[in-house]
Amino acid sequence: MTEGPRDLLDGPAHELAAAVSSRRVSAREVAEASLARVEKSRALHGAFLHVASAHALAAAEEVDRRVAAGETMPLAGVPLAVKDNVNVRGLPTTAGSRILEGFVAADDASCVARLEAAGCVVVGKTNCDEFGMGSSNENSAFGVVRNPWDPSRVPGGSSGGSAAAVAALAVPLALGTDTGGSVRQPASFCSLVGLKPTYGRVSRYGLLAYASSLDQAGPLARNVRDAALALAAVSGFDPLDSTSLRSASPDCLARLEEGAAGRKVGLLVEAESPEGGLDAGVAAVFEATARLLEKAGATIVRVSVPRVALAVATYYVLATAEASSNLSRYDGVRYGARREGEGLAALYRATRSGGFGPEVRRRILLGTFALSSGYREAWYGRAQRVRALLALDFAEAFRACDAILCPTAPGPAFPIGEKGADPLSMYLADVFTVPASLAGLPALSVPGGFTGEGLPVGMQLAGPAGSEPLLLALARVVERGTEPGGRPPGAIR
Ligand code: GLN
């Protein structure tokens, strides 16, 4: 079979890398084909904020030289889309915000540098909710992103552009960041595998900080193996991130086909309660996934993580508090846009009121309040204590099971504009993703099926710190047992 670069873009990243490594196709040809699709998906879906043509072609030629020199790279020539809150040297970083207009990154984020070392070729920067604050990509200053499965719907957020780019077949792999679900929830909405690593597993150096105690970068891929390959590439200690884990990263690839036999999978009781507000289609996929894992030899138990009920409230105090402090650096003096005023206070006011969008301003106000003198203990202090108790809940649950299964989101992708006017309903829909973030645990979303309307539904697997190999092996079981979704209607040829 002859495979052109376009067919290779339709398939898994690991097959594309094999074709480039064996010189059946050059990285340059693949990059050209990908760039053409990136342009289209920018126009059709709003998935890209910046198309990095010159950067990509130069990087692809470098990969071809390395291949010719006999170097082996696990992701040789794989086009990579990078969320625009992650730095790529020489390219703009906007984080979806006007306040960073004109900013060009002086350095690569460590996760980007590691993916490039593994052979990836960055083809563009993807649209996202401003500074990662959102669940629908509607909070970007640069327009909405359309879901390739149904262009009238959101792709999820905040890594919406990254998810849309992979689902649209513009790239086989993308980097997102996940503070409270921003890799997993768009993966769920776009029928992708999305993984948030154990906190500290992947360096945060070069990520634009949203909530530093929660932020992690993670891959969005079309299959479990590609997600595992990308995770292996980005994992590991980095002296440039003070919270980077020193322990060796576990080998996910070796254990990928380990299966589910002998594993105990806990169904999250809190997801079954009618107050959880599960969509009927999502509930059906949840049940089917549990049956599938059981058939593969897993024992299914029911586990409770009682403080899941408090997780959204806790998360939105802590994340906004950290954001209020992190975003104070955008003052018109050091980075990006500057709006002059009479004196320093006026400069700050003009720059920040004009530069930040409404959701970011709301969160800075909420977070500043939660940290303010006289209220700090009641809000921030209490949320920190609930966070610690939630981690204890998880530890207790993991005495009864190896991993916890629940839907990634209570519903499938919703129509653009539906939740925009009601931030609280948007926050509440993060109910299943924020708990693992608060506890620092690894969690992934794997496609579990489709609703009756044909919208993708992702299932979340969460495990103890360092359990990425187990989660990926279980996800592989789900992947093998699930009818593949085929090409999304909005995929690019
Ligand atoms: N939706 C959540 C929020 O708005 C999570 C975002 C993220 O993970 N970056 O904060």
Coordinates of C-alpha atoms and ligand atoms in Angstrom, one line a residue:
M1 CA 0.0 0.0 0.0
T2 CA 1.4 3.4 -0.9
E3 CA 0.7 6.0 1.8
G4 CA 0.8 9.7 0.9
P5 CA 1.3 12.3 3.6
R6 CA -2.4 13.0 3.6
D7 CA -3.4 9.4 4.4
L8 CA -0.7 9.4 7.1
L9 CA -2.3 12.5 8.7
D10 CA -5.6 10.6 8.8
G11 CA -4.0 7.8 10.9
P12 CA -2.2 7.4 14.1
A13 CA 0.9 9.4 15.0
H14 CA 2.9 6.3 15.7
E15 CA 2.3 5.0 12.1
L16 CA 3.2 8.4 10.7
A17 CA 6.5 8.4 12.7
A18 CA 7.3 4.9 11.5
A19 CA 6.8 6.0 7.9
V20 CA 9.1 9.0 8.4
S21 CA 11.6 6.9 10.3
S22 CA 11.8 4.4 7.5
R23 CA 12.0 7.3 4.9
R24 CA 8.8 6.2 3.1
V25 CA 7.8 9.8 3.3
S26 CA 9.8 12.9 4.4
A27 CA 8.9 15.0 7.4
R28 CA 8.9 17.9 5.1
E29 CA 6.1 16.4 2.9
V30 CA 4.1 15.6 6.0
A31 CA 4.6 19.1 7.4
E32 CA 3.4 20.7 4.0
A33 CA 0.3 18.5 4.0
S34 CA -0.4 19.3 7.6
L35 CA 0.1 23.1 7.1
A36 CA -2.5 23.0 4.3
R37 CA -5.0 21.4 6.7
V38 CA -4.1 23.7 9.5
E39 CA -5.0 26.7 7.3
K40 CA -8.3 25.1 6.5
S41 CA -9.1 24.3 10.1
R42 CA -8.2 27.8 11.1
A43 CA -10.7 29.1 8.5
L44 CA -13.4 26.5 9.1
H45 CA -13.2 25.9 12.9
G46 CA -11.2 28.8 14.3
A47 CA -8.9 26.2 15.7
F48 CA -5.6 28.1 15.1
L49 CA -4.5 31.5 16.2
H50 CA -1.1 31.3 14.4
V51 CA 0.0 29.1 11.6
A52 CA 3.8 28.4 12.0
S53 CA 4.7 27.7 8.3
A54 CA 8.3 28.7 8.2
H55 CA 9.0 27.3 11.7
A56 CA 7.4 24.0 10.7
L57 CA 9.2 23.6 7.4
A58 CA 12.6 24.3 9.0
A59 CA 11.9 21.9 11.9
A60 CA 10.7 19.2 9.5
E61 CA 13.9 19.5 7.4
E62 CA 15.9 19.2 10.7
V63 CA 14.0 15.9 11.4
D64 CA 14.8 14.6 7.9
R65 CA 18.4 15.3 8.5
R66 CA 18.3 13.5 11.9
V67 CA 16.6 10.5 10.3
A68 CA 19.2 10.5 7.5
A69 CA 21.9 10.5 10.2
G70 CA 20.5 7.4 11.7
E71 CA 18.8 8.9 14.7
T72 CA 15.6 7.2 15.9
M73 CA 12.8 9.3 17.2
P74 CA 9.5 8.0 18.6
L75 CA 7.5 10.8 17.1
A76 CA 9.6 11.5 14.0
G77 CA 7.9 14.1 11.8
V78 CA 4.7 14.1 13.7
P79 CA 2.9 17.5 13.2
L80 CA 2.1 19.0 16.6
A81 CA -0.4 21.8 17.5
V82 CA 0.4 23.7 20.7
K83 CA -2.1 25.5 22.8
D84 CA -1.4 29.2 22.7
N85 CA -0.7 29.4 26.4
V86 CA 2.4 27.4 25.9
N87 CA 5.6 29.0 24.7
V88 CA 7.3 28.0 21.4
R89 CA 10.4 30.0 20.8
G90 CA 10.1 32.6 18.1
L91 CA 6.3 32.3 17.9
P92 CA 3.6 34.5 19.4
T93 CA 2.0 33.5 22.6
T94 CA -1.4 35.2 23.3
A95 CA -3.1 32.7 25.7
G96 CA -6.3 33.8 23.9
S97 CA -5.9 37.3 25.4
R98 CA -5.5 40.8 24.0
I99 CA -3.2 41.7 26.8
L100 CA -0.4 39.7 25.2
E101 CA -0.8 41.1 21.8
G102 CA 2.6 41.4 20.2
F103 CA 4.4 39.1 22.7
V104 CA 6.8 36.6 21.1
A105 CA 8.2 33.8 23.2
A106 CA 11.9 34.0 23.8
D107 CA 12.2 30.3 24.8
D108 CA 10.5 26.9 24.3
A109 CA 8.4 25.5 27.1
S110 CA 10.1 22.3 28.4
C111 CA 7.3 20.1 27.2
V112 CA 7.6 21.6 23.7
A113 CA 11.4 21.2 23.6
R114 CA 11.0 17.5 24.7
L115 CA 8.4 16.8 22.0
E116 CA 10.6 18.4 19.4
A117 CA 13.5 16.3 20.6
A118 CA 11.2 13.2 20.1
G119 CA 10.7 14.3 16.5
C120 CA 7.5 16.5 16.6
V121 CA 7.1 19.4 14.3
V122 CA 5.2 22.4 15.6
V123 CA 2.8 23.6 12.9
G124 CA 0.7 26.1 14.8
K125 CA -0.6 27.6 18.0
T126 CA -4.2 26.8 18.9
N127 CA -7.1 28.9 20.1
C128 CA -8.1 28.6 23.8
D129 CA -10.1 30.2 26.5
E130 CA -8.3 33.3 27.7
F131 CA -5.5 32.1 30.1
G132 CA -7.2 28.7 30.2
M133 CA -10.3 30.1 32.0
G134 CA -13.3 28.4 30.5
S135 CA -14.9 25.1 29.4
S136 CA -16.1 26.0 25.9
N137 CA -13.4 28.1 24.2
E138 CA -16.0 30.9 24.1
N139 CA -13.8 33.0 26.4
S140 CA -11.1 33.5 23.8
A141 CA -10.5 37.1 22.7
F142 CA -10.0 35.7 19.2
G143 CA -13.3 34.0 18.4
V144 CA -15.1 30.7 19.0
V145 CA -13.9 27.3 17.9
R146 CA -16.3 24.9 16.2
N147 CA -16.5 21.2 17.0
P148 CA -15.6 19.1 13.9
W149 CA -18.3 16.6 15.1
D150 CA -21.0 19.4 14.9
P151 CA -19.9 22.9 13.9
S152 CA -22.8 24.5 15.7
R153 CA -21.4 23.2 19.0
V154 CA -18.4 24.0 21.2
P155 CA -15.3 21.8 21.2
G156 CA -15.0 22.1 24.9
G157 CA -12.3 24.1 26.7
S158 CA -10.1 25.5 27.5
S159 CA -7.9 23.5 25.1
G160 CA -10.7 23.8 22.4
G161 CA -8.5 24.6 19.5
S162 CA -6.1 21.8 20.2
A163 CA -8.9 19.3 20.4
A164 CA -10.6 20.6 17.2
A165 CA -7.3 20.5 15.3
V166 CA -6.8 16.8 16.2
A167 CA -10.4 15.8 15.6
A168 CA -10.4 17.7 12.2
L169 CA -7.3 15.6 11.2
A170 CA -5.2 18.7 10.7
V171 CA -2.6 17.2 13.1
P172 CA -2.4 13.8 14.8
L173 CA -1.3 15.2 18.1
A174 CA -1.7 18.4 20.2
L175 CA -0.6 19.8 23.5
G176 CA -3.1 21.2 25.9
T177 CA -3.0 22.4 29.5
D178 CA -5.3 21.1 32.2
T179 CA -5.9 23.1 35.4
G180 CA -9.4 21.7 36.1
G181 CA -10.2 19.6 33.1
S182 CA -9.0 21.6 30.0
V183 CA -7.4 18.6 28.3
R184 CA -9.9 15.9 29.4
Q185 CA -13.2 17.8 28.7
P186 CA -12.4 18.9 25.2
A187 CA -11.1 15.3 24.5
S188 CA -14.5 14.1 25.7
F189 CA -16.4 16.6 23.4
C190 CA -14.2 15.7 20.4
S191 CA -13.8 11.9 20.7
L192 CA -10.1 12.0 21.6
V193 CA -7.8 10.6 24.3
G194 CA -6.7 13.4 26.6
L195 CA -4.5 12.9 29.6
K196 CA -3.7 15.1 32.6
P197 CA -0.6 13.7 34.2
T198 CA 0.2 13.4 37.9
Y199 CA 1.0 16.9 39.2
G200 CA 4.7 17.5 38.8
R201 CA 5.1 14.7 36.1
V202 CA 5.4 17.3 33.3
S203 CA 7.4 20.5 33.7
R204 CA 5.4 23.7 33.8
Y205 CA 8.3 25.7 32.5
G206 CA 7.1 27.8 29.6
L207 CA 3.3 27.4 30.4
L208 CA 1.5 30.7 31.1
A209 CA 0.5 30.2 34.7
Y210 CA -3.2 30.2 35.5
A211 CA -3.3 28.3 38.9
S212 CA 0.2 27.0 39.5
S213 CA -0.7 24.4 42.1
L214 CA -3.1 22.8 39.5
D215 CA -1.6 23.4 36.0
Q216 CA -0.3 20.5 34.0
A217 CA 0.3 20.1 30.3
G218 CA -1.0 17.0 28.6
P219 CA -1.5 15.4 25.2
L220 CA -4.6 15.2 23.0
A221 CA -4.5 12.3 20.6
R222 CA -6.7 10.1 18.5
N223 CA -5.7 6.9 20.2
V224 CA -4.3 5.6 23.5
R225 CA -0.9 4.6 22.1
D226 CA -0.2 8.1 20.7
A227 CA -1.2 9.6 24.1
A228 CA 1.2 7.2 25.8
L229 CA 4.0 8.1 23.4
A230 CA 3.5 11.8 23.9
L231 CA 3.4 11.4 27.7
A232 CA 6.6 9.4 27.6
A233 CA 8.2 12.2 25.6
V234 CA 7.1 15.1 27.9
S235 CA 7.6 13.4 31.3
G236 CA 10.5 13.8 33.6
F237 CA 12.3 16.0 36.1
D238 CA 13.1 19.5 35.0
P239 CA 15.3 21.8 37.1
L240 CA 13.4 24.8 35.6
D241 CA 10.2 23.8 37.5
S242 CA 10.4 23.8 41.3
T243 CA 7.4 21.4 41.5
S244 CA 8.8 18.9 39.0
L245 CA 8.9 15.4 40.4
R246 CA 12.3 13.8 40.8
S247 CA 11.1 10.2 40.7
A248 CA 11.6 8.3 37.5
S249 CA 8.6 8.4 35.1
P250 CA 6.8 5.1 34.8
D251 CA 7.0 3.3 31.5
C252 CA 3.5 3.6 30.0
L253 CA 4.3 1.9 26.7
A254 CA 5.6 -1.4 28.1
R255 CA 2.3 -1.9 30.0
L256 CA -0.1 -0.6 27.4
E257 CA -1.5 -4.0 26.4
E258 CA -1.7 -5.3 30.0
G259 CA -5.5 -5.5 29.9
A260 CA -8.0 -5.2 32.7
A261 CA -7.9 -8.7 34.1
G262 CA -7.6 -8.7 37.9
R263 CA -8.1 -5.0 38.1
K264 CA -10.7 -3.4 40.4
V265 CA -12.4 -0.5 38.8
G266 CA -14.5 1.7 41.0
L267 CA -17.7 3.4 39.6
L268 CA -18.0 6.8 41.2
V269 CA -21.2 6.8 43.2
E270 CA -21.4 10.5 43.1
A271 CA -21.8 10.4 39.3
E272 CA -24.8 8.1 39.6
S273 CA -26.8 10.4 41.8
P274 CA -29.7 12.1 40.0
E275 CA -28.4 15.5 41.4
G276 CA -25.3 14.9 39.3
G277 CA -27.5 15.9 36.3
L278 CA -26.1 13.3 34.0
D279 CA -27.3 13.4 30.4
A280 CA -29.1 10.2 29.5
G281 CA -26.8 9.5 26.6
V282 CA -23.7 10.0 28.9
A283 CA -25.3 7.7 31.5
A284 CA -25.8 4.9 28.9
V285 CA -22.1 5.2 27.8
F286 CA -21.0 5.1 31.5
E287 CA -22.9 1.8 32.0
A288 CA -21.7 0.3 28.8
T289 CA -18.1 1.1 29.6
A290 CA -18.4 -0.5 33.0
R291 CA -19.8 -3.7 31.4
L292 CA -17.0 -3.6 28.8
L293 CA -14.3 -3.5 31.5
E294 CA -16.1 -6.2 33.4
K295 CA -16.1 -8.5 30.4
A296 CA -12.4 -7.8 30.0
G297 CA -11.8 -9.3 33.4
A298 CA -12.0 -6.3 35.7
T299 CA -14.0 -6.4 39.0
I300 CA -16.4 -3.6 39.2
V301 CA -17.1 -2.0 42.6
R302 CA -18.8 1.2 43.6
V303 CA -16.8 3.8 45.4
S304 CA -17.6 7.1 47.0
V305 CA -15.5 10.2 47.0
P306 CA -17.9 12.2 49.2
R307 CA -16.2 15.6 48.8
V308 CA -16.6 15.5 45.1
A309 CA -19.7 17.4 46.0
L310 CA -17.5 20.3 47.3
A311 CA -14.9 20.2 44.5
V312 CA -16.3 22.8 42.2
A313 CA -16.7 25.4 45.0
T314 CA -13.2 24.6 46.3
Y315 CA -11.6 24.7 42.8
Y316 CA -13.2 28.1 41.9
V317 CA -11.9 29.6 45.1
L318 CA -8.3 28.3 44.8
A319 CA -8.0 28.6 41.0
T320 CA -9.2 32.2 41.0
A321 CA -7.0 33.1 44.1
E322 CA -3.9 31.8 42.3
A323 CA -5.0 33.4 39.1
S324 CA -5.4 36.8 40.7
S325 CA -1.8 36.6 41.9
N326 CA -0.4 35.1 38.7
L327 CA -2.0 37.5 36.4
S328 CA -0.8 40.6 38.3
R329 CA 2.3 40.4 36.1
Y330 CA 0.3 41.7 33.1
D331 CA 0.7 45.3 34.1
G332 CA 1.5 47.1 30.8
V333 CA 5.2 47.4 31.9
R334 CA 6.7 43.9 31.3
Y335 CA 4.6 42.1 28.7
G336 CA 2.5 42.6 25.7
A337 CA -0.1 45.4 25.3
R338 CA 0.3 48.7 27.1
R339 CA -2.4 51.4 27.4
E340 CA -1.0 54.7 28.6
G341 CA -2.6 56.6 31.4
E342 CA -1.7 59.6 33.7
G343 CA 0.6 57.9 36.2
L344 CA 1.2 54.3 37.2
A345 CA -2.2 53.5 38.6
A346 CA -3.9 54.8 35.5
L347 CA -1.5 52.8 33.3
Y348 CA -2.4 49.6 35.2
R349 CA -6.1 50.4 35.0
A350 CA -6.1 51.2 31.3
T351 CA -3.9 48.2 30.4
R352 CA -5.7 45.6 32.5
S353 CA -9.3 46.8 32.0
G354 CA -8.8 47.0 28.3
G355 CA -6.6 43.9 27.9
F356 CA -8.5 41.3 29.9
G357 CA -11.8 39.9 28.8
P358 CA -14.9 39.7 31.1
E359 CA -14.3 36.2 32.4
V360 CA -10.7 36.9 33.3
R361 CA -11.7 40.1 35.1
R362 CA -14.5 38.3 37.0
R363 CA -12.0 35.7 38.2
I364 CA -9.3 38.2 39.2
L365 CA -12.0 40.0 41.3
L366 CA -13.2 36.7 42.9
G367 CA -9.7 35.5 43.6
T368 CA -8.6 38.9 45.0
F369 CA -11.6 38.9 47.3
A370 CA -10.8 35.3 48.5
L371 CA -7.3 36.4 49.4
S372 CA -8.2 39.7 50.9
S373 CA -7.5 40.7 54.5
G374 CA -10.4 39.6 56.8
Y375 CA -11.8 37.1 54.3
R376 CA -8.7 35.0 53.5
E377 CA -9.2 32.5 56.2
A378 CA -12.9 32.0 55.5
W379 CA -12.4 31.5 51.8
Y380 CA -8.9 30.6 50.7
G381 CA -7.9 28.9 54.0
R382 CA -11.1 26.8 54.2
A383 CA -10.8 25.8 50.5
Q384 CA -7.2 24.6 51.2
R385 CA -8.5 22.4 54.0
V386 CA -11.3 20.9 51.9
R387 CA -8.7 20.2 49.2
A388 CA -6.6 18.2 51.7
L389 CA -9.7 16.3 52.8
L390 CA -10.6 15.5 49.2
A391 CA -7.2 14.0 48.7
L392 CA -7.9 11.8 51.8
D393 CA -11.2 10.8 50.3
F394 CA -9.4 9.6 47.2
A395 CA -6.8 7.7 49.2
E396 CA -9.6 5.9 51.0
A397 CA -11.3 5.1 47.7
F398 CA -8.1 3.7 46.3
R399 CA -8.1 1.1 49.1
A400 CA -11.1 -0.4 47.5
C401 CA -10.2 -0.1 43.8
D402 CA -7.2 0.5 41.4
A403 CA -8.9 3.3 39.4
I404 CA -12.1 5.3 39.4
L405 CA -14.4 5.5 36.4
C406 CA -16.9 8.3 35.8
P407 CA -18.0 10.4 32.8
T408 CA -15.6 13.1 31.9
A409 CA -18.4 15.7 31.7
P410 CA -22.1 15.4 32.7
G411 CA -23.2 16.1 29.1
P412 CA -21.9 16.1 25.5
A413 CA -20.7 19.2 23.5
F414 CA -23.3 22.0 23.9
P415 CA -24.4 24.5 21.3
I416 CA -22.2 27.6 20.9
G417 CA -23.8 30.4 23.0
E418 CA -26.0 28.1 25.2
K419 CA -24.1 28.6 28.5
G420 CA -22.3 31.8 27.8
A421 CA -24.7 34.0 29.8
D422 CA -24.5 31.7 32.8
P423 CA -21.0 31.3 34.2
L424 CA -22.2 29.2 37.1
S425 CA -23.7 26.5 34.9
M426 CA -20.4 26.4 33.0
Y427 CA -18.5 26.0 36.3
L428 CA -20.8 23.3 37.6
A429 CA -20.2 21.1 34.5
D430 CA -16.5 20.8 35.7
V431 CA -17.8 18.6 38.5
F432 CA -16.0 15.4 37.4
T433 CA -12.7 16.8 36.3
V434 CA -11.7 19.2 39.1
P435 CA -11.5 16.6 41.8
A436 CA -8.4 14.8 40.3
S437 CA -6.8 18.2 39.7
L438 CA -7.3 19.3 43.3
A439 CA -5.8 16.0 44.5
G440 CA -2.9 16.2 42.0
L441 CA -3.9 12.8 40.6
P442 CA -3.5 11.6 37.0
A443 CA -6.7 11.3 35.0
L444 CA -7.5 10.7 31.4
S445 CA -10.5 10.9 29.1
V446 CA -11.0 8.1 26.6
P447 CA -13.8 7.9 24.0
G448 CA -16.6 5.7 25.3
G449 CA -19.2 6.0 22.6
F450 CA -21.8 8.5 21.3
T451 CA -25.1 9.9 22.4
G452 CA -28.3 9.1 20.4
E453 CA -27.6 12.4 18.5
G454 CA -24.2 11.2 17.5
L455 CA -22.2 13.4 19.8
P456 CA -19.0 11.9 21.4
V457 CA -18.9 10.9 25.0
G458 CA -15.7 10.6 27.0
M459 CA -15.1 8.4 30.0
Q460 CA -12.7 9.5 32.7
L461 CA -10.3 7.1 34.5
A462 CA -8.5 8.5 37.5
G463 CA -5.9 6.7 39.6
P464 CA -3.4 7.2 42.4
A465 CA -0.3 9.4 41.8
G466 CA 2.0 7.8 39.3
S467 CA -0.7 5.4 37.9
E468 CA -0.6 6.6 34.3
P469 CA 0.5 3.2 33.0
L470 CA -2.5 1.6 34.6
L471 CA -4.9 4.3 33.4
L472 CA -3.6 4.0 29.8
A473 CA -3.8 0.2 29.9
L474 CA -7.5 0.4 31.0
A475 CA -8.2 3.1 28.4
R476 CA -6.7 0.7 25.8
V477 CA -9.3 -1.9 26.9
V478 CA -12.1 0.7 26.4
E479 CA -10.6 1.7 23.1
R480 CA -10.5 -1.9 21.8
G481 CA -14.0 -2.6 23.0
T482 CA -15.6 0.5 21.5
E483 CA -16.9 1.0 18.0
P484 CA -14.6 3.5 16.4
G485 CA -16.3 6.8 15.6
G486 CA -14.9 7.2 12.1
R487 CA -14.2 10.5 10.5
P488 CA -16.0 13.5 12.1
P489 CA -18.2 15.2 9.5
G490 CA -16.0 18.4 9.8
A491 CA -12.7 16.6 9.2
I492 CA -10.5 18.1 6.6
R493 CA -9.3 16.3 3.5
Ligands
GLN1 N1 -13.0 24.9 33.1 C1 -12.1 25.0 34.2 C2 -11.9 26.5 34.4 O1 -12.5 27.3 33.8 C3 -10.8 24.4 33.9 C4 -9.9 25.1 32.9 C5 -8.6 24.5 32.7 O2 -8.4 23.3 33.1 N2 -7.7 25.3 32.3 O3 -11.1 26.9 35.2

